[in-house]
């Protein structure tokens, strides 16, 4: 059977195979899948096609076998899933969102503080704290002595802490705690 003959076979019997699949499965969407699988299997088995039996009967036989195989596969899949251990509890996504918001607020505050530092202090602080370089490595990158790195880092940390305190106080003033002023510690 060549491509043209198979296309004619499909055109002549696709509706009958679909109706048969709907009756067998009781599911229109599932029947569409059965029709697709039936014609794929029919193409694979086209050399076994017996013209004496008739194309409609042959295709309905293929469709019936596809339905059986699909049901067996679904049962095996359900059984395999039933043997799996129960899944671990899933964390509440709201917690992750709140955490990200808090992290975003912190990152925004840190960037605001960094933006207010002198360039040399910011450079040393970023290389040392965020990039994890040693004092010797920072000195090489910046082209300064290790003692200069230490003093810049000390100054940058002190200024960053002071600016962060001011920024945090301003944020708290804008967004007071719900328990503030109610006698709660």
CSV table of C-alpha atoms in Angstrom, one decimal:
chain,number,residue,atom,x,y,z
A,1,UNK,CA,0.0,0.0,0.0
A,2,UNK,CA,1.5,3.3,-1.1
A,3,UNK,CA,1.0,6.8,0.3
A,4,UNK,CA,-1.9,7.6,-2.0
A,5,UNK,CA,-3.7,4.4,-1.2
A,6,UNK,CA,-3.3,5.0,2.5
A,7,UNK,CA,-4.5,8.6,2.2
A,8,UNK,CA,-7.6,7.2,0.4
A,9,UNK,CA,-8.1,4.6,3.2
A,10,UNK,CA,-7.9,7.4,5.8
A,11,UNK,CA,-10.4,9.6,4.0
A,12,UNK,CA,-12.8,6.7,3.6
A,13,UNK,CA,-12.7,5.4,7.1
A,14,UNK,CA,-11.5,8.0,9.6
A,15,UNK,CA,-15.1,8.9,10.7
A,16,UNK,CA,-16.0,5.2,11.2
A,17,UNK,CA,-12.8,4.7,13.3
A,18,UNK,CA,-13.6,7.8,15.3
A,19,UNK,CA,-17.2,6.7,16.0
A,20,UNK,CA,-15.9,3.2,17.0
A,21,UNK,CA,-13.3,4.8,19.3
A,22,UNK,CA,-15.9,7.1,21.0
A,23,UNK,CA,-18.1,4.0,21.6
A,24,UNK,CA,-15.2,2.1,23.0
A,25,UNK,CA,-13.8,4.8,25.3
A,26,UNK,CA,-16.8,7.1,26.0
A,27,UNK,CA,-14.5,10.0,25.6
A,28,UNK,CA,-14.4,12.2,22.5
A,29,UNK,CA,-11.0,13.7,23.2
A,30,UNK,CA,-9.5,10.3,23.9
A,31,UNK,CA,-11.2,9.0,20.8
A,32,UNK,CA,-9.2,11.5,18.7
A,33,UNK,CA,-6.0,10.2,20.2
A,34,UNK,CA,-7.2,6.6,19.4
A,35,UNK,CA,-7.8,7.6,15.8
A,36,UNK,CA,-4.3,9.0,15.5
A,37,UNK,CA,-2.7,6.0,17.0
A,38,UNK,CA,-4.9,3.7,14.9
A,39,UNK,CA,-3.7,5.2,11.6
A,40,UNK,CA,-0.1,5.3,12.8
A,41,UNK,CA,-0.3,1.6,13.7
A,42,UNK,CA,-2.2,0.9,10.4
A,43,UNK,CA,0.6,2.5,8.5
A,44,UNK,CA,3.2,0.4,10.3
A,45,UNK,CA,1.1,-2.8,9.6
A,46,UNK,CA,0.1,-1.8,6.1
A,47,UNK,CA,2.0,-4.8,4.6
A,48,UNK,CA,-0.3,-7.2,6.6
A,49,UNK,CA,-3.5,-5.6,5.2
A,50,UNK,CA,-5.8,-8.3,3.9
A,51,UNK,CA,-8.1,-7.0,1.1
A,52,UNK,CA,-10.4,-10.0,1.6
A,53,UNK,CA,-11.2,-8.9,5.2
A,54,UNK,CA,-12.0,-5.4,4.0
A,55,UNK,CA,-10.4,-2.2,4.9
A,56,UNK,CA,-13.1,-1.0,7.4
A,57,UNK,CA,-13.0,-4.3,9.4
A,58,UNK,CA,-9.2,-4.3,9.4
A,59,UNK,CA,-9.0,-0.7,10.6
A,60,UNK,CA,-11.7,-1.3,13.3
A,61,UNK,CA,-9.7,-4.3,14.5
A,62,UNK,CA,-6.5,-2.2,14.7
A,63,UNK,CA,-8.5,0.5,16.6
A,64,UNK,CA,-9.8,-2.1,19.0
A,65,UNK,CA,-6.3,-3.3,19.7
A,66,UNK,CA,-5.1,0.3,20.1
A,67,UNK,CA,-7.9,0.9,22.7
A,68,UNK,CA,-6.9,-2.3,24.6
A,69,UNK,CA,-3.2,-1.3,24.5
A,70,UNK,CA,-4.0,2.3,25.7
A,71,UNK,CA,-6.0,1.0,28.6
A,72,UNK,CA,-3.3,-1.5,29.6
A,73,UNK,CA,-0.7,1.3,29.4
A,74,UNK,CA,-2.9,3.6,31.5
A,75,UNK,CA,-3.4,0.9,34.1
A,76,UNK,CA,0.3,0.2,34.3
A,77,UNK,CA,0.9,3.9,34.7
A,78,UNK,CA,-1.6,4.2,37.5
A,79,UNK,CA,-0.1,1.1,39.2
A,80,UNK,CA,3.4,2.5,38.9
A,81,UNK,CA,2.2,5.8,40.4
A,82,UNK,CA,0.5,4.0,43.3
A,83,UNK,CA,3.8,2.3,44.1
A,84,UNK,CA,5.6,5.6,44.4
A,85,UNK,CA,6.2,7.0,47.9
A,86,UNK,CA,3.9,9.9,48.8
A,87,UNK,CA,5.4,13.2,47.7
A,88,UNK,CA,7.0,15.5,50.2
A,89,UNK,CA,4.9,18.4,51.3
A,90,UNK,CA,5.1,21.4,49.0
A,91,UNK,CA,6.1,24.6,50.7
A,92,UNK,CA,3.5,27.4,50.6
A,93,UNK,CA,4.5,29.7,47.6
A,94,UNK,CA,3.3,32.7,49.6
A,95,UNK,CA,6.3,32.2,52.0
A,96,UNK,CA,8.7,32.3,49.0
A,97,UNK,CA,7.0,35.5,47.7
A,98,UNK,CA,7.3,37.2,51.1
A,99,UNK,CA,10.9,36.1,51.3
A,100,UNK,CA,11.7,37.4,47.9
A,101,UNK,CA,10.0,40.7,48.7
A,102,UNK,CA,12.1,41.0,51.8
A,103,UNK,CA,15.2,40.1,49.9
A,104,UNK,CA,14.3,42.6,47.2
A,105,UNK,CA,13.9,45.3,49.9
A,106,UNK,CA,17.2,44.4,51.4
A,107,UNK,CA,19.0,44.4,48.1
A,108,UNK,CA,17.4,47.8,47.2
A,109,UNK,CA,18.5,49.2,50.5
A,110,UNK,CA,22.0,47.8,50.0
A,111,UNK,CA,22.3,49.2,46.5
A,112,UNK,CA,21.1,52.6,47.8
A,113,UNK,CA,23.7,52.6,50.5
A,114,UNK,CA,26.4,51.5,48.1
A,115,UNK,CA,25.4,54.3,45.7
A,116,UNK,CA,26.1,56.9,48.5
A,117,UNK,CA,29.6,55.7,49.2
A,118,UNK,CA,32.7,57.1,47.6
A,119,UNK,CA,33.8,55.2,44.6
A,120,UNK,CA,37.0,53.9,46.2
A,121,UNK,CA,35.2,52.7,49.3
A,122,UNK,CA,32.4,51.1,47.3
A,123,UNK,CA,34.9,49.3,45.1
A,124,UNK,CA,36.8,47.8,48.0
A,125,UNK,CA,33.5,46.8,49.8
A,126,UNK,CA,32.0,45.1,46.8
A,127,UNK,CA,35.2,43.2,45.9
A,128,UNK,CA,35.8,42.1,49.5
A,129,UNK,CA,32.3,41.4,50.7
A,130,UNK,CA,30.2,40.5,47.7
A,131,UNK,CA,32.9,39.0,45.5
A,132,UNK,CA,34.7,37.3,48.4
A,133,UNK,CA,38.2,38.4,47.5
A,134,UNK,CA,40.9,38.5,50.1
A,135,UNK,CA,42.6,41.8,51.1
A,136,UNK,CA,45.6,40.8,49.1
A,137,UNK,CA,43.5,40.1,46.0
A,138,UNK,CA,41.5,43.4,46.4
A,139,UNK,CA,44.8,45.3,46.7
A,140,UNK,CA,46.0,43.7,43.4
A,141,UNK,CA,42.7,44.5,41.6
A,142,UNK,CA,42.6,48.1,42.9
A,143,UNK,CA,46.4,48.7,42.5
A,144,UNK,CA,46.8,49.8,46.1
A,145,UNK,CA,48.5,48.5,49.2
A,146,UNK,CA,46.9,46.0,51.6
A,147,UNK,CA,46.9,48.6,54.3
A,148,UNK,CA,44.9,51.0,52.1
A,149,UNK,CA,42.4,48.2,51.4
A,150,UNK,CA,41.9,47.6,55.1
A,151,UNK,CA,41.4,51.3,55.9
A,152,UNK,CA,39.0,51.8,53.0
A,153,UNK,CA,37.1,48.7,53.9
A,154,UNK,CA,36.8,49.8,57.6
A,155,UNK,CA,35.7,53.3,56.5
A,156,UNK,CA,33.2,51.8,53.9
A,157,UNK,CA,31.7,49.4,56.4
A,158,UNK,CA,31.2,52.2,59.0
A,159,UNK,CA,29.6,54.6,56.5
A,160,UNK,CA,27.4,51.8,55.1
A,161,UNK,CA,26.2,50.9,58.6
A,162,UNK,CA,25.4,54.5,59.4
A,163,UNK,CA,23.6,55.0,56.1
A,164,UNK,CA,21.7,51.8,56.5
A,165,UNK,CA,20.6,52.8,60.0
A,166,UNK,CA,19.2,56.1,58.6
A,167,UNK,CA,17.6,54.3,55.7
A,168,UNK,CA,16.0,51.7,57.9
A,169,UNK,CA,14.7,54.3,60.3
A,170,UNK,CA,13.2,56.2,57.4
A,171,UNK,CA,11.5,53.0,56.1
A,172,UNK,CA,10.1,52.2,59.5
A,173,UNK,CA,8.7,55.7,59.8
A,174,UNK,CA,7.0,55.2,56.4
A,175,UNK,CA,5.7,51.7,57.2
A,176,UNK,CA,5.1,51.5,61.0
A,177,UNK,CA,4.5,48.1,62.6
A,178,UNK,CA,0.8,47.1,63.1
A,179,UNK,CA,1.5,46.7,66.8
A,180,UNK,CA,3.4,50.0,67.2
A,181,UNK,CA,1.8,52.2,69.8
A,182,UNK,CA,-0.4,49.4,71.3
A,183,UNK,CA,1.8,48.8,74.3
A,184,UNK,CA,3.5,45.8,72.8
A,185,UNK,CA,7.3,45.5,73.0
